[in-house]
Amino acid sequence: MTALHDMTAGELLANYKAKKLSPVEAVDAVIAHIEKWEPRLKALYAPDFEGARKAAKASEQRWQAGKPQGSLDGVPITIKENIATKGVPVPLGTAATDLVPATDDAPAAARVREAGAVILAKTTMPDYGMLSSGRSSFHPLTRNPWNLAWNPGGSSAGAGAAAAAGYGPLHLGTDIGGSVRLPACWNGIFTLKPSLGRVPVDPPYFGRAIGPMTRTVADSALLMVELSRPDARDHMSLPPAAIDWNAGPLEPKGLKIGLHLDAGSGLPVDAEVKAAVEAAARMFADAGAKVEPVAPFLSPDMLHLQDLFWRVRSWVDFSALSHAKQASVLPFIADWCRGGADVSGATVIKGVANYMAIRAATTRATQPFDYVLSPVSPVPTYRAEWETPTNDVHRPLEHISFTMPYNMSEQPAASINCGYTKEGKPIGLQIAGHRFDDLGVMRLSRWFEQARGPQKAWPQPR
């Protein structure tokens, strides 16, 4: 029998409905499992196990009465700490933040709470979410459960680690350049970075998305049903749409699929990563898809200007801090912010224009295809103590050339495991679609998940 902490959300809900299992049993089992892992993994912030047990008891009573509150009633969930939950401070990963309890749930947190999900804890992130790492000046170092010497990625570091480690089936992360896809890649889980506005965000920003992070595509679909509900606080949100998130797999036969193996900038693709993505592409071709190469479209200048634009944006916030607070920010991030201090107004305008240039180039390159396959990251995971795969503040974005363009173009993009290196490091396949075709990306991911077959057994506490 599957251990309770390893059950999918779908399995838990089926067992609740059949009265073979109660939410109290499930939540207790997940908490017990977390307590074995967490002293070494450090994936959580503000755990509220007492509150979770109370919520599970209330859910149990509803299921016994045959009146569940919503589609996720009694299912354990974690939420990234920058997604506000009422009464919990939002440190944004940095020791420089004043810890003031949030007055309300952010839209995503409100939707899952309304659906009856049991919130176990928040999850960790690096300073201001501007690292693909588990490093933070506020949180302890978050590690990768596959090997504690490895990095979980970021900025949804704790969410990725928690999903792979079995901290329940459902987790929420955020993504502005790869922050759900990179942890999904390096932890061997599934995620969807939705089209901009598909999931309401407060506050919204260019390219910022909230996505589900789960072990299975089906569990992410269950979350998307709730996350995609409207919320007026997001002035960039899409209009409500009737989407059958639980639709079955999309067969590749007859599809035109692009294979993107050279981003045009950033780190070169590791040989083992390239081989795994090529093997995945052959599976699509063998199933009847027409697979053709996608030419590089993100130049080194585009990547540099995007880095500069984000540095200036962060410098504005960083420079407003007192000297004492500035000193408490992670040194790597502080140095990165200072790189935006003396940028001219003309260069900032070039950065804004570059945003639009990346958007146009991504759309133009992917438009001829139904879907595009690529690596999520050009390299496997790296040392837990490093801030980025280069560990160089002058080259901080070299690993996001495959992910960041889809934030700028607002297109949906998923990460799904497609293999492992000889060392056992997970490798992520990115599946991207046209803007608004979130369902198609999910359905094609379902097909690949089935065609790929079972993954390695999930890591266990040690």
Coordinates of C-alpha atoms in Angstrom, one line a residue:
M1 CA 0.0 0.0 0.0
T2 CA 1.2 3.5 -0.8
A3 CA 2.4 5.4 2.3
L4 CA -0.1 8.1 3.2
H5 CA 2.5 10.9 2.8
D6 CA 3.2 9.6 -0.8
M7 CA -0.5 9.5 -1.8
T8 CA -1.5 11.9 -4.6
A9 CA -4.3 14.4 -3.9
G10 CA -6.5 12.4 -6.2
E11 CA -5.9 9.2 -4.2
L12 CA -6.5 11.0 -0.9
L13 CA -9.8 12.5 -2.1
A14 CA -11.0 9.1 -3.4
N15 CA -10.2 7.5 -0.1
Y16 CA -12.0 10.3 1.8
K17 CA -15.1 9.9 -0.3
A18 CA -15.1 6.1 0.2
K19 CA -14.5 6.6 3.9
K20 CA -11.4 4.4 3.8
L21 CA -9.2 7.2 5.1
S22 CA -9.8 10.4 7.0
P23 CA -8.0 13.8 6.6
V24 CA -6.9 13.5 10.2
E25 CA -5.0 10.3 9.4
A26 CA -3.5 11.8 6.2
V27 CA -2.4 15.1 7.8
D28 CA -0.9 13.3 10.8
A29 CA 1.1 11.0 8.5
V30 CA 2.4 13.8 6.5
I31 CA 3.4 15.8 9.6
A32 CA 5.2 12.7 11.0
H33 CA 7.1 12.3 7.7
I34 CA 8.0 16.0 7.7
E35 CA 9.4 15.8 11.2
K36 CA 11.8 13.0 10.0
W37 CA 13.0 15.1 7.0
E38 CA 12.9 18.8 8.1
P39 CA 15.8 18.9 10.5
R40 CA 18.1 18.4 7.5
L41 CA 16.0 19.6 4.5
K42 CA 14.9 23.0 5.9
A43 CA 12.1 23.5 3.3
L44 CA 9.5 25.1 5.6
Y45 CA 8.8 28.5 7.0
A46 CA 6.1 29.2 9.7
P47 CA 4.8 25.6 10.0
D48 CA 1.4 25.5 11.7
F49 CA 0.8 21.8 12.5
E50 CA -1.6 22.5 15.3
G51 CA -3.7 24.6 13.0
A52 CA -3.4 22.0 10.3
R53 CA -4.7 19.3 12.6
K54 CA -7.7 21.4 13.6
A55 CA -8.5 22.0 9.9
A56 CA -8.1 18.3 9.2
K57 CA -10.5 17.5 12.0
A58 CA -13.1 19.9 10.6
S59 CA -12.6 18.4 7.2
E60 CA -13.1 14.9 8.6
Q61 CA -16.4 15.9 10.0
R62 CA -17.5 17.3 6.7
W63 CA -16.6 14.1 4.8
Q64 CA -18.4 12.0 7.4
A65 CA -21.5 14.1 6.8
G66 CA -21.0 13.7 3.0
K67 CA -20.6 17.4 2.6
P68 CA -17.1 18.3 1.6
Q69 CA -16.3 22.0 1.5
G70 CA -14.7 22.0 -1.9
S71 CA -12.7 20.0 -4.4
L72 CA -9.5 19.9 -2.2
D73 CA -11.2 19.3 1.2
G74 CA -8.7 17.7 3.6
V75 CA -5.7 17.6 1.2
P76 CA -2.4 18.9 2.7
I77 CA -0.7 21.8 1.0
T78 CA 2.3 24.1 1.4
I79 CA 2.4 27.7 0.1
K80 CA 5.5 29.6 -0.9
E81 CA 6.2 32.3 1.7
N82 CA 5.8 35.3 -0.7
I83 CA 2.2 34.2 -1.4
A84 CA 0.5 35.9 1.6
T85 CA -1.6 33.9 4.1
K86 CA -3.5 35.8 6.7
G87 CA -1.7 36.3 10.0
V88 CA 1.7 35.2 8.7
P89 CA 4.5 37.6 8.0
V90 CA 5.9 37.7 4.5
P91 CA 9.7 38.0 4.8
L92 CA 10.4 37.6 1.0
G93 CA 13.4 35.4 1.9
T94 CA 15.4 38.2 3.4
A95 CA 16.4 39.3 6.9
A96 CA 15.9 42.9 5.8
T97 CA 12.1 42.6 5.9
D98 CA 10.0 43.8 8.9
L99 CA 7.9 40.9 10.0
V100 CA 4.4 42.2 9.9
P101 CA 1.5 39.6 9.7
A102 CA -0.3 39.7 6.4
T103 CA -3.8 41.1 6.7
D104 CA -5.4 38.8 4.1
D105 CA -4.8 35.7 2.0
A106 CA -3.4 36.4 -1.4
P107 CA -5.7 35.2 -4.3
A108 CA -4.0 31.7 -4.6
A109 CA -4.0 31.1 -0.9
A110 CA -7.6 32.2 -0.6
R111 CA -8.7 29.8 -3.4
V112 CA -7.1 26.7 -1.9
R113 CA -8.4 27.6 1.6
E114 CA -11.9 28.0 0.1
A115 CA -11.6 24.6 -1.5
G116 CA -10.8 23.0 1.9
A117 CA -7.1 22.3 1.5
V118 CA -5.2 22.0 4.8
I119 CA -2.3 24.5 4.9
L120 CA 0.6 22.9 6.7
A121 CA 3.2 25.6 6.3
K122 CA 4.8 28.2 4.1
T123 CA 7.9 27.2 2.1
T124 CA 11.3 28.9 1.8
M125 CA 12.8 31.2 -0.8
P126 CA 16.0 33.2 -1.4
D127 CA 16.3 36.9 -0.8
Y128 CA 13.6 38.7 -2.9
G129 CA 13.2 35.5 -5.0
M130 CA 16.1 36.6 -7.1
L131 CA 18.2 33.4 -7.0
S132 CA 17.8 29.9 -8.3
S133 CA 18.9 28.5 -5.0
G134 CA 18.0 27.6 -1.5
R135 CA 20.3 30.3 -0.1
S136 CA 18.7 33.0 2.0
S137 CA 19.6 35.6 4.7
F138 CA 16.4 34.8 6.6
H139 CA 15.8 31.1 6.1
P140 CA 18.2 28.3 6.9
L141 CA 19.9 26.7 3.8
T142 CA 17.3 24.6 2.0
R143 CA 18.7 21.4 0.5
N144 CA 17.7 18.9 -2.2
P145 CA 16.2 15.7 -0.9
W146 CA 17.8 13.6 -3.6
N147 CA 21.2 14.5 -2.1
L148 CA 21.6 17.0 0.7
A149 CA 24.8 18.3 -0.9
W150 CA 22.8 19.4 -3.9
N151 CA 20.8 22.6 -4.5
P152 CA 17.0 22.5 -4.7
G153 CA 16.9 25.4 -7.1
G154 CA 14.8 28.5 -6.7
S155 CA 13.3 30.7 -6.1
S156 CA 10.5 28.2 -5.1
A157 CA 13.2 26.3 -3.3
G158 CA 11.3 25.0 -0.3
A159 CA 8.3 24.0 -2.5
G160 CA 10.4 22.0 -4.9
A161 CA 12.2 20.2 -2.1
A162 CA 9.0 19.6 -0.1
A163 CA 7.2 18.1 -3.1
A164 CA 10.1 15.6 -3.9
A165 CA 10.4 14.8 -0.2
G166 CA 6.8 13.9 0.3
Y167 CA 5.6 16.8 2.4
G168 CA 2.1 16.1 1.1
P169 CA 0.9 16.2 -2.5
L170 CA 0.2 19.9 -3.2
H171 CA 2.6 22.9 -3.3
L172 CA 2.4 26.4 -4.6
G173 CA 5.3 28.4 -6.1
T174 CA 5.9 31.6 -8.1
D175 CA 7.9 32.2 -11.3
I176 CA 9.3 35.3 -12.9
G177 CA 12.2 33.8 -14.8
G178 CA 12.0 30.1 -14.0
S179 CA 11.3 29.9 -10.3
V180 CA 8.8 27.0 -10.4
R181 CA 10.4 25.3 -13.4
L182 CA 14.0 25.2 -12.1
P183 CA 13.2 23.6 -8.7
A184 CA 10.8 21.2 -10.5
C185 CA 13.6 20.3 -12.9
W186 CA 16.2 19.8 -10.2
N187 CA 13.9 17.9 -7.8
G188 CA 12.3 15.7 -10.5
I189 CA 8.7 16.9 -10.0
F190 CA 6.0 18.5 -12.3
T191 CA 5.0 22.1 -12.6
L192 CA 3.2 24.5 -14.9
K193 CA 4.2 28.2 -15.3
P194 CA 0.8 29.4 -16.6
S195 CA 0.1 32.1 -19.1
L196 CA 0.3 35.5 -17.5
G197 CA -2.9 36.3 -15.7
R198 CA -4.3 32.7 -15.8
V199 CA -3.8 32.5 -12.0
P200 CA -4.5 35.8 -10.3
V201 CA -1.5 37.3 -8.5
D202 CA -1.4 40.1 -5.9
P203 CA 0.6 42.2 -6.6
P204 CA 0.9 41.4 -10.3
Y205 CA 4.1 42.2 -12.3
F206 CA 5.5 41.7 -15.7
G207 CA 6.1 38.0 -16.2
R208 CA 5.1 36.9 -12.7
A209 CA 3.1 33.8 -12.4
I210 CA 1.9 31.4 -9.7
G211 CA 2.0 27.7 -10.5
P212 CA 1.3 24.3 -8.9
M213 CA 4.2 22.1 -7.9
T214 CA 3.3 18.4 -7.6
R215 CA 4.6 14.9 -8.2
T216 CA 2.0 14.2 -10.9
V217 CA 0.3 16.2 -13.7
A218 CA -3.1 15.2 -12.4
D219 CA -2.5 16.8 -9.0
S220 CA -1.4 20.0 -10.7
A221 CA -4.7 19.9 -12.8
L222 CA -6.7 19.6 -9.5
L223 CA -4.9 22.7 -8.2
M224 CA -5.4 24.7 -11.5
V225 CA -9.2 24.2 -11.2
E226 CA -9.1 26.4 -8.1
L227 CA -6.1 28.6 -8.8
S228 CA -7.5 29.9 -12.1
R229 CA -10.7 31.3 -10.5
P230 CA -11.0 35.1 -10.8
D231 CA -9.8 37.6 -8.3
A232 CA -10.3 41.4 -8.9
R233 CA -7.0 42.2 -7.0
D234 CA -5.1 41.2 -10.1
H235 CA -5.6 43.9 -12.7
M236 CA -3.5 41.9 -15.2
S237 CA -5.6 38.7 -14.9
L238 CA -7.3 37.0 -17.8
P239 CA -11.1 36.8 -18.0
P240 CA -12.6 33.6 -16.5
A241 CA -12.5 30.7 -19.0
A242 CA -14.3 27.3 -19.0
I243 CA -11.2 25.0 -19.0
D244 CA -11.5 21.3 -18.4
W245 CA -8.2 21.0 -16.5
N246 CA -8.8 17.3 -15.9
A247 CA -9.0 16.5 -19.6
G248 CA -7.1 13.4 -20.7
P249 CA -3.7 13.2 -22.5
L250 CA -3.1 14.9 -25.8
E251 CA -1.7 12.4 -28.3
P252 CA 1.3 13.8 -30.3
K253 CA 0.3 12.3 -33.6
G254 CA 0.0 15.0 -36.2
L255 CA 1.4 17.8 -34.0
K256 CA 4.3 19.9 -35.2
I257 CA 6.8 20.1 -32.3
G258 CA 9.9 22.2 -32.1
L259 CA 13.1 21.0 -30.4
H260 CA 15.1 23.8 -28.9
L261 CA 18.5 22.8 -27.8
D262 CA 20.5 26.0 -28.3
A263 CA 19.1 29.0 -26.5
G264 CA 21.6 31.4 -28.1
S265 CA 23.0 32.6 -24.8
G266 CA 23.9 31.5 -21.4
L267 CA 25.6 28.2 -20.3
P268 CA 26.1 25.5 -22.9
V269 CA 23.8 22.5 -22.6
D270 CA 25.3 19.7 -20.6
A271 CA 25.8 16.5 -22.6
E272 CA 23.6 14.4 -20.3
V273 CA 20.9 17.0 -20.3
K274 CA 21.0 17.2 -24.1
A275 CA 20.8 13.4 -24.4
A276 CA 17.8 13.1 -22.1
V277 CA 15.9 15.9 -23.9
E278 CA 16.7 14.3 -27.3
A279 CA 15.5 11.0 -26.1
A280 CA 12.2 12.6 -24.9
A281 CA 11.8 14.2 -28.3
R282 CA 12.2 10.8 -30.0
M283 CA 9.3 9.6 -28.0
F284 CA 7.1 12.3 -29.4
A285 CA 8.4 11.6 -33.0
D286 CA 7.8 7.8 -32.5
A287 CA 4.2 8.7 -31.5
G288 CA 3.6 10.5 -34.8
A289 CA 4.7 14.1 -34.1
K290 CA 6.7 16.0 -36.6
V291 CA 9.7 17.2 -34.7
E292 CA 11.9 20.0 -36.1
P293 CA 14.7 22.1 -34.7
V294 CA 14.0 25.6 -33.2
A295 CA 16.8 28.1 -34.0
P296 CA 18.4 30.1 -31.1
F297 CA 16.6 33.3 -30.4
L298 CA 17.9 34.8 -27.1
S299 CA 21.1 36.7 -27.7
P300 CA 23.8 37.4 -25.1
D301 CA 22.8 41.1 -25.3
M302 CA 19.2 40.3 -24.6
L303 CA 20.2 38.3 -21.5
H304 CA 22.5 41.0 -20.3
L305 CA 19.9 43.8 -20.7
Q306 CA 17.3 41.6 -18.8
D307 CA 19.8 41.2 -16.0
L308 CA 20.4 44.9 -15.9
F309 CA 16.7 45.8 -15.9
W310 CA 16.1 43.5 -12.9
R311 CA 19.2 44.9 -11.1
V312 CA 17.8 48.4 -11.5
R313 CA 14.4 47.4 -10.3
S314 CA 15.9 45.7 -7.2
W315 CA 18.3 48.6 -6.6
V316 CA 15.4 51.0 -6.2
D317 CA 14.1 48.8 -3.4
F318 CA 17.5 48.0 -1.9
S319 CA 18.7 51.6 -1.9
A320 CA 15.6 52.6 0.1
L321 CA 16.7 50.4 3.0
S322 CA 18.7 51.6 6.0
H323 CA 22.4 50.8 6.0
A324 CA 21.7 48.2 8.8
K325 CA 19.0 46.5 6.7
Q326 CA 21.2 46.6 3.6
A327 CA 23.9 44.8 5.6
S328 CA 21.5 42.0 6.5
V329 CA 20.7 41.1 2.8
L330 CA 22.5 38.1 1.4
P331 CA 25.8 39.5 0.2
F332 CA 25.4 38.0 -3.3
I333 CA 22.1 39.7 -3.7
A334 CA 23.3 43.0 -2.2
D335 CA 26.2 43.0 -4.7
W336 CA 23.8 42.2 -7.6
C337 CA 21.5 45.1 -6.6
R338 CA 24.4 47.5 -6.5
G339 CA 25.0 46.6 -10.2
G340 CA 21.9 48.7 -10.9
A341 CA 23.0 51.8 -9.0
D342 CA 24.5 53.9 -11.7
V343 CA 22.5 52.8 -14.7
S344 CA 21.3 55.7 -16.9
G345 CA 17.7 56.4 -17.7
A346 CA 18.5 55.7 -21.4
T347 CA 19.8 52.3 -20.5
V348 CA 16.7 51.6 -18.4
I349 CA 14.5 52.4 -21.4
K350 CA 16.6 50.0 -23.5
G351 CA 15.9 47.4 -20.8
V352 CA 12.2 48.0 -21.2
A353 CA 12.5 47.8 -25.0
N354 CA 14.5 44.6 -24.5
Y355 CA 11.6 43.1 -22.5
M356 CA 9.4 43.6 -25.6
A357 CA 12.2 42.3 -27.9
I358 CA 12.4 39.1 -26.0
R359 CA 8.7 38.8 -26.1
A360 CA 8.6 39.3 -29.8
A361 CA 11.5 36.9 -30.5
T362 CA 10.0 34.1 -28.4
T363 CA 6.7 34.4 -30.0
R364 CA 8.2 34.6 -33.5
A365 CA 10.4 31.5 -32.9
T366 CA 7.7 29.3 -31.4
Q367 CA 4.7 30.4 -33.6
P368 CA 5.4 27.8 -36.4
F369 CA 5.0 25.0 -33.8
D370 CA 2.1 23.6 -31.8
Y371 CA 4.5 23.0 -28.9
V372 CA 8.2 23.4 -28.2
L373 CA 10.5 21.0 -26.2
S374 CA 13.7 22.1 -24.6
P375 CA 15.8 21.6 -21.5
V376 CA 14.5 23.5 -18.5
S377 CA 18.0 24.2 -17.3
P378 CA 21.1 23.7 -19.5
V379 CA 22.9 22.1 -16.5
P380 CA 21.9 19.7 -13.7
T381 CA 21.7 20.8 -10.1
Y382 CA 24.8 22.1 -8.3
R383 CA 26.3 22.6 -4.8
A384 CA 23.7 23.5 -2.1
E385 CA 25.9 26.3 -0.8
W386 CA 26.1 28.2 -4.2
E387 CA 23.7 31.0 -5.2
T388 CA 23.7 30.1 -8.9
P389 CA 25.2 27.4 -11.1
T390 CA 28.0 29.9 -12.0
N391 CA 28.3 31.2 -8.5
D392 CA 29.3 34.5 -10.1
V393 CA 27.4 37.7 -9.4
H394 CA 28.6 39.0 -12.8
R395 CA 26.9 36.0 -14.6
P396 CA 23.8 35.4 -12.5
L397 CA 21.3 34.5 -15.3
E398 CA 23.4 32.1 -17.4
H399 CA 21.1 29.2 -16.6
I400 CA 17.7 30.8 -17.4
S401 CA 17.9 31.3 -21.1
F402 CA 15.4 28.5 -21.8
T403 CA 12.9 29.5 -19.1
M404 CA 12.9 33.3 -18.8
P405 CA 11.7 34.0 -22.4
Y406 CA 8.3 32.4 -21.7
N407 CA 7.8 34.8 -18.8
M408 CA 8.3 37.7 -21.1
S409 CA 6.1 36.2 -23.9
E410 CA 3.4 35.2 -21.3
Q411 CA 3.3 31.7 -22.8
P412 CA 2.6 28.6 -20.7
A413 CA 5.5 26.3 -20.0
A414 CA 5.8 23.1 -17.9
S415 CA 8.7 21.2 -16.4
I416 CA 8.5 17.4 -16.2
N417 CA 11.2 14.9 -15.4
C418 CA 12.7 13.2 -18.4
G419 CA 15.7 11.3 -16.8
Y420 CA 18.6 11.5 -14.5
T421 CA 22.4 12.0 -14.8
K422 CA 24.8 9.3 -13.9
E423 CA 25.0 10.9 -10.5
G424 CA 21.3 10.6 -10.1
K425 CA 20.5 14.3 -10.6
P426 CA 17.0 14.8 -12.1
I427 CA 16.7 16.4 -15.6
G428 CA 13.7 18.5 -16.6
L429 CA 12.0 18.6 -20.0
Q430 CA 10.3 21.9 -20.7
I431 CA 7.1 21.8 -22.7
A432 CA 5.9 25.2 -23.9
G433 CA 2.8 26.2 -25.8
H434 CA 1.2 29.2 -27.4
R435 CA -0.2 31.9 -25.2
F436 CA -3.4 30.9 -23.4
D437 CA -2.9 27.2 -24.3
D438 CA -2.3 26.2 -20.7
L439 CA -4.6 23.2 -21.1
G440 CA -2.7 21.9 -24.2
V441 CA 0.6 22.0 -22.3
M442 CA -1.0 20.1 -19.4
R443 CA -2.5 17.5 -21.7
L444 CA 0.7 17.0 -23.6
S445 CA 2.5 16.7 -20.3
R446 CA 0.0 14.0 -19.2
W447 CA 0.8 12.1 -22.4
F448 CA 4.6 12.3 -21.8
E449 CA 4.1 11.3 -18.1
Q450 CA 2.4 8.1 -19.2
A451 CA 4.8 7.4 -22.1
R452 CA 7.8 8.0 -19.9
G453 CA 6.8 5.5 -17.4
P454 CA 7.6 5.4 -13.7
Q455 CA 10.3 7.6 -12.2
K456 CA 12.9 6.5 -9.7
A457 CA 11.6 5.9 -6.2
W458 CA 11.3 9.2 -4.3
P459 CA 14.0 10.0 -1.8
Q460 CA 13.6 9.0 1.8
P461 CA 14.7 10.7 5.0
R462 CA 18.3 10.0 6.0

